[in-house]
Short mmCIF file of C-alpha atoms and ligand atoms in Angstrom, two decimals:
data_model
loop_
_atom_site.label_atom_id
_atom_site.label_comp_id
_atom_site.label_asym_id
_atom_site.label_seq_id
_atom_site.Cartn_x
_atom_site.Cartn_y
_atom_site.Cartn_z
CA UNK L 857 176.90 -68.01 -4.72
CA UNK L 858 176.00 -64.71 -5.06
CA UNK L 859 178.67 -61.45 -4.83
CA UNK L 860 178.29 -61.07 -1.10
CA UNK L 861 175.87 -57.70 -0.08
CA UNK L 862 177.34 -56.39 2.84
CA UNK L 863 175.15 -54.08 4.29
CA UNK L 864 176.07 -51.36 7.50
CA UNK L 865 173.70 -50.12 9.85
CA UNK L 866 176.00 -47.33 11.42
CA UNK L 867 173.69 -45.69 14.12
CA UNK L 868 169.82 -47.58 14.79
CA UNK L 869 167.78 -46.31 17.72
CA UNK L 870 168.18 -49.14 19.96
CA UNK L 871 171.54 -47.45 21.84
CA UNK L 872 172.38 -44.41 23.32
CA UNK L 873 175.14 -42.16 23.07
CA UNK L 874 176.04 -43.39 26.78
CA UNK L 875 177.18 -46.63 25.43
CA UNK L 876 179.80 -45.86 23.12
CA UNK L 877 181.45 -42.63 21.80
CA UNK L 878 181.63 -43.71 17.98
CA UNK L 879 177.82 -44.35 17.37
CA UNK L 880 177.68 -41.43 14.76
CA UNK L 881 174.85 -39.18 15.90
CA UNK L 882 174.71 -35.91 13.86
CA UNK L 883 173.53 -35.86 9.87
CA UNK L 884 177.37 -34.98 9.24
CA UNK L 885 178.74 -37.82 11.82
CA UNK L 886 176.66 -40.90 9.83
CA UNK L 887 177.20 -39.72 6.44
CA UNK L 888 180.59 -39.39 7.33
CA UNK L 889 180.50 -43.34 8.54
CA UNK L 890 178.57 -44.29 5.81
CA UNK L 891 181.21 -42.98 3.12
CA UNK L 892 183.77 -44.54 4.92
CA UNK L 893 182.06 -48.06 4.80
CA UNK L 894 181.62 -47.79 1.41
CA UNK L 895 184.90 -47.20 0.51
CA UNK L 896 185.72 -49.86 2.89
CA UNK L 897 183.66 -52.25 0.53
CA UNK L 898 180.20 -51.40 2.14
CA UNK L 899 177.75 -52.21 -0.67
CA UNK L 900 174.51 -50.81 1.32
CA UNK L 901 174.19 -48.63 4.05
CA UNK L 902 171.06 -48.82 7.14
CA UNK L 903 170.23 -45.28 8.07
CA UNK L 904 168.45 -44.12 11.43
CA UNK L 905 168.13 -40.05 11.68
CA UNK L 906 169.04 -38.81 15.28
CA UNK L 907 168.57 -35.75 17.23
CA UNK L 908 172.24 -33.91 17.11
CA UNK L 909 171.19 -32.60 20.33
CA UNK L 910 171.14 -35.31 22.26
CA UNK L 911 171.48 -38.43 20.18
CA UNK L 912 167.47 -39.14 20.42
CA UNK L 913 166.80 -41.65 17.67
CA UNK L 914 164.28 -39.00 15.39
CA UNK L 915 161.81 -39.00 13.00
CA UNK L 916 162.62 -35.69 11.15
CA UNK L 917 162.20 -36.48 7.62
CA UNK L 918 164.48 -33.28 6.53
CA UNK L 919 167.46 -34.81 9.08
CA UNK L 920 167.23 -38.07 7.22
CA UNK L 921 167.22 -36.35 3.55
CA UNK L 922 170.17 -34.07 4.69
CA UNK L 923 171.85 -37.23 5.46
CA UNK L 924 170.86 -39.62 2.69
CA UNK L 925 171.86 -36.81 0.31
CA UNK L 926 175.35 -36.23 2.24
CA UNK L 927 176.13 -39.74 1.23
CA UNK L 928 174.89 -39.18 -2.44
CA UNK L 929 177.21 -36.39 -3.00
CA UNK L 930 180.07 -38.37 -2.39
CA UNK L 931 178.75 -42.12 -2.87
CA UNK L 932 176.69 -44.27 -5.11
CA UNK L 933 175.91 -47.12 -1.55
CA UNK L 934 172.94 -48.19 -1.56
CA UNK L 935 170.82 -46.50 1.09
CA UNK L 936 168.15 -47.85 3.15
CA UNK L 937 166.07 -46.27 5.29
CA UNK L 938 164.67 -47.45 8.31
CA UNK L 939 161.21 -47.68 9.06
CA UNK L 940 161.04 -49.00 12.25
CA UNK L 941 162.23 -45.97 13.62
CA UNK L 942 162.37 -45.86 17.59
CA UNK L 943 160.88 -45.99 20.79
CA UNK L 944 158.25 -43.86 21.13
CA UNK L 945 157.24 -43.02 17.26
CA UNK L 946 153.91 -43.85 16.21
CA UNK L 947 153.82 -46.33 12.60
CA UNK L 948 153.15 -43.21 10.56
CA UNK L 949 156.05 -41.13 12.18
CA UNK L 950 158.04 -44.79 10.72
CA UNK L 951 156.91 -44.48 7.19
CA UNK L 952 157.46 -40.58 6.16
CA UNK L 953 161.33 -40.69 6.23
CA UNK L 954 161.40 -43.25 3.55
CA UNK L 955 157.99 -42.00 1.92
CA UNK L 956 159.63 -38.46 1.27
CA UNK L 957 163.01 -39.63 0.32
CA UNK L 958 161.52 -41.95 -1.89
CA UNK L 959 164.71 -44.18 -1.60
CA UNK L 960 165.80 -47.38 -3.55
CA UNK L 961 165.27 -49.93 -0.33
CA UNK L 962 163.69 -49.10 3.36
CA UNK L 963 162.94 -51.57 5.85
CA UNK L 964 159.72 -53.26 6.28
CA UNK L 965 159.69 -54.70 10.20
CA UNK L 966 157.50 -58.04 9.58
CA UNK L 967 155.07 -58.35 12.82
CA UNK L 968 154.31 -56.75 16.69
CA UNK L 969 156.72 -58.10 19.05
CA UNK L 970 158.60 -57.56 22.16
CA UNK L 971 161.83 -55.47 21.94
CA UNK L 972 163.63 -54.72 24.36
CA UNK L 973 167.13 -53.35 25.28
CA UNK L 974 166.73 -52.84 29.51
CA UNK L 975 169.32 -55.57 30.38
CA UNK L 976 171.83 -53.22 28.76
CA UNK L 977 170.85 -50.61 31.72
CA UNK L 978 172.59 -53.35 34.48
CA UNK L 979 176.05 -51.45 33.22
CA UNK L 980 175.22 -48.07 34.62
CA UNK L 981 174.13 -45.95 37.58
CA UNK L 982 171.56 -42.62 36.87
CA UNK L 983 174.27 -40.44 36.78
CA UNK L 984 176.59 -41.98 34.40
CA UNK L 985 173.81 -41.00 31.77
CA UNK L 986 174.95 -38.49 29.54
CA UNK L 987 171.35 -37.41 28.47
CA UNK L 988 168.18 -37.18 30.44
CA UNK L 989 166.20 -39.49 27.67
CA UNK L 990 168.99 -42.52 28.34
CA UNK L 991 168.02 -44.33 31.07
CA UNK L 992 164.39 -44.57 30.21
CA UNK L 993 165.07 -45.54 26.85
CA UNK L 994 166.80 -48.55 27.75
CA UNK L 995 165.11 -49.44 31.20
CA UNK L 996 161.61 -48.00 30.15
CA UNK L 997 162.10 -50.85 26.49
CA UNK L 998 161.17 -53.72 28.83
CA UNK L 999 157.71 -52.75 28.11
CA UNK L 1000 157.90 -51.77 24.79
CA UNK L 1001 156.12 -53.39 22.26
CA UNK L 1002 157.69 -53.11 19.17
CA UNK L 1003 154.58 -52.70 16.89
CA UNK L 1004 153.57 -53.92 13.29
CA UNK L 1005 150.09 -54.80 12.60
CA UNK L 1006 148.05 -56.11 9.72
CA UNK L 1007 147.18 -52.51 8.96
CA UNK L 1008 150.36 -50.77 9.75
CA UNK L 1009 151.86 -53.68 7.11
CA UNK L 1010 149.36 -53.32 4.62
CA UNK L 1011 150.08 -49.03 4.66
CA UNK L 1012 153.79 -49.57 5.08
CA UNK L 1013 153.51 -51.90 1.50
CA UNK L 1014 151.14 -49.78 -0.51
CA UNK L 1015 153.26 -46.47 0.11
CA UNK L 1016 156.77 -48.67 -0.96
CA UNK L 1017 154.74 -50.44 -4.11
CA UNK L 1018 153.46 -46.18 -4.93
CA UNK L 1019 157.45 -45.19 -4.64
CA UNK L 1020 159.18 -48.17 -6.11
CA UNK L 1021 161.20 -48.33 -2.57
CA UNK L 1022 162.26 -52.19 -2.60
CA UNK L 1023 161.57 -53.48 1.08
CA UNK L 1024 163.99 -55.05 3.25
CA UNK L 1025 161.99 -57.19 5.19
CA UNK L 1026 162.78 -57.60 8.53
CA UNK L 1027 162.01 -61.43 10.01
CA UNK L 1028 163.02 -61.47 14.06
CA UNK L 1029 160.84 -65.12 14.43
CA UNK L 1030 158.93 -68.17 11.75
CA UNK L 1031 155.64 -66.53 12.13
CA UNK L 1032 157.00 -63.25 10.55
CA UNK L 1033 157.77 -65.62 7.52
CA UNK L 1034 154.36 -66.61 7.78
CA UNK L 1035 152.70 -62.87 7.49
CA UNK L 1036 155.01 -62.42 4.68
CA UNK L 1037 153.00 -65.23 2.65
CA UNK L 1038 150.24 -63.32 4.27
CA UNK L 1039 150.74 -60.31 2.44
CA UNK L 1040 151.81 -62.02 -0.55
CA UNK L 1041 148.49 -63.72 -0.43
CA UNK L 1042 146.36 -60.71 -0.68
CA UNK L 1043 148.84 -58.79 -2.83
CA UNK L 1044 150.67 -56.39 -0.39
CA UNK L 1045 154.13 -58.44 -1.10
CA UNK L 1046 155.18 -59.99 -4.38
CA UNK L 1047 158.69 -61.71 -4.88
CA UNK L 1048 161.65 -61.83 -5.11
CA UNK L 1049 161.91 -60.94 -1.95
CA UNK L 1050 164.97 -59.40 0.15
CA UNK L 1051 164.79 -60.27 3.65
CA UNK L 1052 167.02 -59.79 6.63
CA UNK L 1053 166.82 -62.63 8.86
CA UNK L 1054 167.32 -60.25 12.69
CA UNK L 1055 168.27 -62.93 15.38
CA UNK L 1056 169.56 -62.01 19.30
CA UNK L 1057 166.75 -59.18 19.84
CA UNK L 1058 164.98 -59.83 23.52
CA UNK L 1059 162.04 -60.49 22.16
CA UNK L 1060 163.18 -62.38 18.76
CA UNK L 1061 164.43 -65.53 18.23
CA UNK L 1062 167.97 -66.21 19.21
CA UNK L 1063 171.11 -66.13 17.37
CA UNK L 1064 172.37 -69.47 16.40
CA UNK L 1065 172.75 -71.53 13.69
CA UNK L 1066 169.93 -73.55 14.63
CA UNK L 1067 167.25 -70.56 14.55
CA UNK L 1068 169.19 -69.24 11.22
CA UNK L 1069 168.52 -72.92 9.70
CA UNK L 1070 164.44 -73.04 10.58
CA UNK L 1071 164.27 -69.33 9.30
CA UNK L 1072 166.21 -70.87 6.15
CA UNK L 1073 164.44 -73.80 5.34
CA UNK L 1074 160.72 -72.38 6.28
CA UNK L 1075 161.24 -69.47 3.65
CA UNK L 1076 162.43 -71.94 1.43
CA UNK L 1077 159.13 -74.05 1.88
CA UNK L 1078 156.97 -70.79 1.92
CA UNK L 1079 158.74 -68.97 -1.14
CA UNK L 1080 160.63 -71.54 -2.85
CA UNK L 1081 164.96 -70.21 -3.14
CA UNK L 1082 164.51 -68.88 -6.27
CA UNK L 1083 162.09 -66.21 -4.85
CA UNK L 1084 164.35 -64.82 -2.41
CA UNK L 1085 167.90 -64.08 -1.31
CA UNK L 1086 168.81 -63.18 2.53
CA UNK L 1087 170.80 -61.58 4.60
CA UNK L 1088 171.33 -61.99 8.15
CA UNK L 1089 171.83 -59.47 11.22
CA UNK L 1090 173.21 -61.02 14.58
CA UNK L 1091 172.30 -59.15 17.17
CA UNK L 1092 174.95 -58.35 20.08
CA UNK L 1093 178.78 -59.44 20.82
CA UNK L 1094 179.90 -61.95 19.00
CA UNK L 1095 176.73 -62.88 17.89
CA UNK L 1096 177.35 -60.62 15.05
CA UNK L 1097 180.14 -62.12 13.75
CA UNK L 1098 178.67 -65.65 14.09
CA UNK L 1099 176.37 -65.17 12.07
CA UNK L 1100 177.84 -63.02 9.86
CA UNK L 1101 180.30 -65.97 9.01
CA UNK L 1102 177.33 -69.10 9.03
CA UNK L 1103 175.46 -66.87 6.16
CA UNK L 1104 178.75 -66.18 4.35
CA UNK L 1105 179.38 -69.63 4.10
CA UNK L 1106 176.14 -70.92 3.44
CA UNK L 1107 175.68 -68.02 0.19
CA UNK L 1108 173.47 -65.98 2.11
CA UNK L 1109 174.58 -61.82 2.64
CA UNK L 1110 175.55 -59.76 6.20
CA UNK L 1111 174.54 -56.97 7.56
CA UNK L 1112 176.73 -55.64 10.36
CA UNK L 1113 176.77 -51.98 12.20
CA UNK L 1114 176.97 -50.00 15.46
CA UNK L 1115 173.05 -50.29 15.34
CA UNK L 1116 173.40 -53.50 16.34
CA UNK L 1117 176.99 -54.62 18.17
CA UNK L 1118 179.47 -51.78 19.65
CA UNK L 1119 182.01 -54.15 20.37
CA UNK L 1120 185.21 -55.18 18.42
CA UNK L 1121 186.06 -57.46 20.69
CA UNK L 1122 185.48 -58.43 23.89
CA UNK L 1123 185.50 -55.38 26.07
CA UNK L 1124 187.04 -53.39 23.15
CA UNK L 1125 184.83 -50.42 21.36
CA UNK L 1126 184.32 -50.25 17.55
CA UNK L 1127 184.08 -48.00 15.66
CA UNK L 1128 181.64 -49.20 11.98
CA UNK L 1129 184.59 -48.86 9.78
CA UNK L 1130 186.55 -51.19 12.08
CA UNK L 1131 183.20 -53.67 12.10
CA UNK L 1132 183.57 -53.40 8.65
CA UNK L 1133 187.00 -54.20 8.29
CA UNK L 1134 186.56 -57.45 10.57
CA UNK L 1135 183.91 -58.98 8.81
CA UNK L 1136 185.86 -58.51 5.32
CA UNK L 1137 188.58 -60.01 6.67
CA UNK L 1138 185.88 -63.21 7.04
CA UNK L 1139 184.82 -62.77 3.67
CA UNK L 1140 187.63 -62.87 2.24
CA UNK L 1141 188.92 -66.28 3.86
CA UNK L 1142 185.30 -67.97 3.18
CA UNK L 1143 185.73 -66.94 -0.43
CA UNK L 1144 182.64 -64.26 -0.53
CA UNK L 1145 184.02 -61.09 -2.80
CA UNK L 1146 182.17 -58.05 -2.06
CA UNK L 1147 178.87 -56.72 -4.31
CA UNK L 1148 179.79 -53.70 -5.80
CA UNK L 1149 176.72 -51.13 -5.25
CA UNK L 1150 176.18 -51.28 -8.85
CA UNK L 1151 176.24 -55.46 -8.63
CA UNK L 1152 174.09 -55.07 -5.57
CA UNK L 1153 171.66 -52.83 -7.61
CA UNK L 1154 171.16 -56.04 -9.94
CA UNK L 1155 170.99 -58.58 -7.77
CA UNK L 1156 168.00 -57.20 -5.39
CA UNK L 1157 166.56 -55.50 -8.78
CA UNK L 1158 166.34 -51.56 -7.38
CA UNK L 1159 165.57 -48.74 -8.86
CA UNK L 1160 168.82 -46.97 -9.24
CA UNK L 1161 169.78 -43.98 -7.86
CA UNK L 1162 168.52 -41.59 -10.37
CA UNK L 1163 165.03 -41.92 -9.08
CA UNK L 1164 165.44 -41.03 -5.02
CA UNK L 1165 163.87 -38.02 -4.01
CA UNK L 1166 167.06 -36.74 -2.16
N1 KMH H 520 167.94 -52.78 14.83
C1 KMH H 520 167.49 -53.99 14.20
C2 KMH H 520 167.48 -55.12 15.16
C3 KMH H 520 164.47 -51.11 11.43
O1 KMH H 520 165.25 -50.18 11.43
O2 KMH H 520 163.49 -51.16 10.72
C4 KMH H 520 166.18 -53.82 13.54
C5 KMH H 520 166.03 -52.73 12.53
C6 KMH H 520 164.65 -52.27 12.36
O3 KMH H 520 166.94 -52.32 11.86
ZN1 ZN H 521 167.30 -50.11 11.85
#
């Protein structure tokens, strides 16, 4: 097996400040996380820009450089930007971020699909919002459609293949294994490939072993193993630790983070650096030592941190 790649997605866009008061929000809050993951052990790091304002997930290219080159100056993690942004951001609004930071790895969302957060909104009346944008975010999701066409794909690819950024593809259900051979097929994809497996979304498949093994063996059948190496993101409490511990043991990697679980344990807050902590602990009782950045720079075949544009 592989040095495990333990990656940390320490904000996302899916939350709001409402929910928990250690999602990092400002450019000096999530470096600040990120630097303390990766001295944790963190090999990569997921980054989401957000409004220091309010906490609005944001598109502002110069927010995410400020950050991505906070974590440089103290850090050689791997950073990843997203690309699937958040509610509300139109595809190109996605890409620039990652375009103008030209970073090693940014994620590459694999198909349209539902996504929606509103059952979190059950836990709270209108005034226990601590921003205005809250409570539509997460009610106003259950009609979201979370979207990534053909042609939004096919843009997203040729500006990562024109900036050497390696994409982290993002697979939330089979088919989006299937328009990966898609754009393999007409040359917008070419392995090896990286992929996070995403499971527990509303919208997605679910998070259990049993989705985790169809993802498993139809990439195997599409790609063959030798073409690609995965990770996996549960999505929600304890889902993330489930599945953080099935890929561990089966060889595959983990991504864990605020942006996608806020709790340590049941009815406790975490913080990422405590999330971090937990799922090392797992690691290191299934046997999985930790990818060193410079390890994980081999392994998914980057481009090193000398050529970022941050
Ligand atoms: N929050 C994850 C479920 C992205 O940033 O491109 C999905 C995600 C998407 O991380
Ligand atoms: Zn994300």
């Amino acid at each position: 097996m592989d040095k495990l790649v333990l990656s940390v997605a320490v904000t996302g866009s899916a939350t709001v400040p409402t929910q928990s008061p250690y999602i990092p929000i400002t450019p000096e809050q999530i470096a600040s996380d990120a630097i303390a993951c990766a001295e944790l052990g963190a090999t990569a790091i997921h980054i989401h820009a957000r409004d220091p304002k309010n906490g609005r997930p944001s598109p502002d290219k110069e927010l995410m450089k400020t950050i991505a080159r906070s974590i440089k100056a103290k850090s050689d993690v791997i950073v990843g930007i997203s690309t699937g942004g958040g509610i509300g951001m139109t595809p190109l609004e996605r890409l620039e971020p990652a375009s103008y930071c030209e970073s090693e790895l940014a994620s590459f969302n694999l198909g349209s699909m539902n996504f929606s957060m509103h059952t979190a909104a059950r836990h709270y009346n209108s005034d226990d919002y601590l921003y205005d944008w809250e409570e539509e975010h997460l009610r106003g999701s259950k009609g979201f459609i979370f979207r990534n066409t053909f042609e939004d794909m096919e843009l997203f690819a040729s500006t990562m293949q024109a900036k050497m950024i390696k994409p982290e593809f993002e697979a939330y259900d089979i088919g989006h294994l299937h328009n990966l051979k898609f754009l393999e097929k007409t040359g917008f994809a070419k392995p090896p490939y990286w992929i996070q497996f995403v499971l527990g979304v509303l919208g997605g498949m679910a998070a259990t072993a049993e989705s985790l093994m169809m993802m498993i063996q139809t990439a195997d059948r599409l790609f063959g193993k030798e073409n690609y190496r995965y990770s996996v993101i549960g999505v929600g409490y304890p889902m993330q630790f489930q599945m953080a511990a099935i890929s561990m043991a089966m060889g595959g990697h983990v991504r864990v983070g605020l942006e996608d679980n806020i709790f340590l344990r049941r009815g406790q807050l975490a913080t990422n650096m405590q999330l971090v902590e937990k799922v090392k602990r797992l690691a290191e009782e299934l046997e999985r030592p930790l990818a060193t950045p410079a390890e994980a720079r081999s392994i998914l075949g980057l481009k090193g941190l000398e050529a970022v544009n941050y």
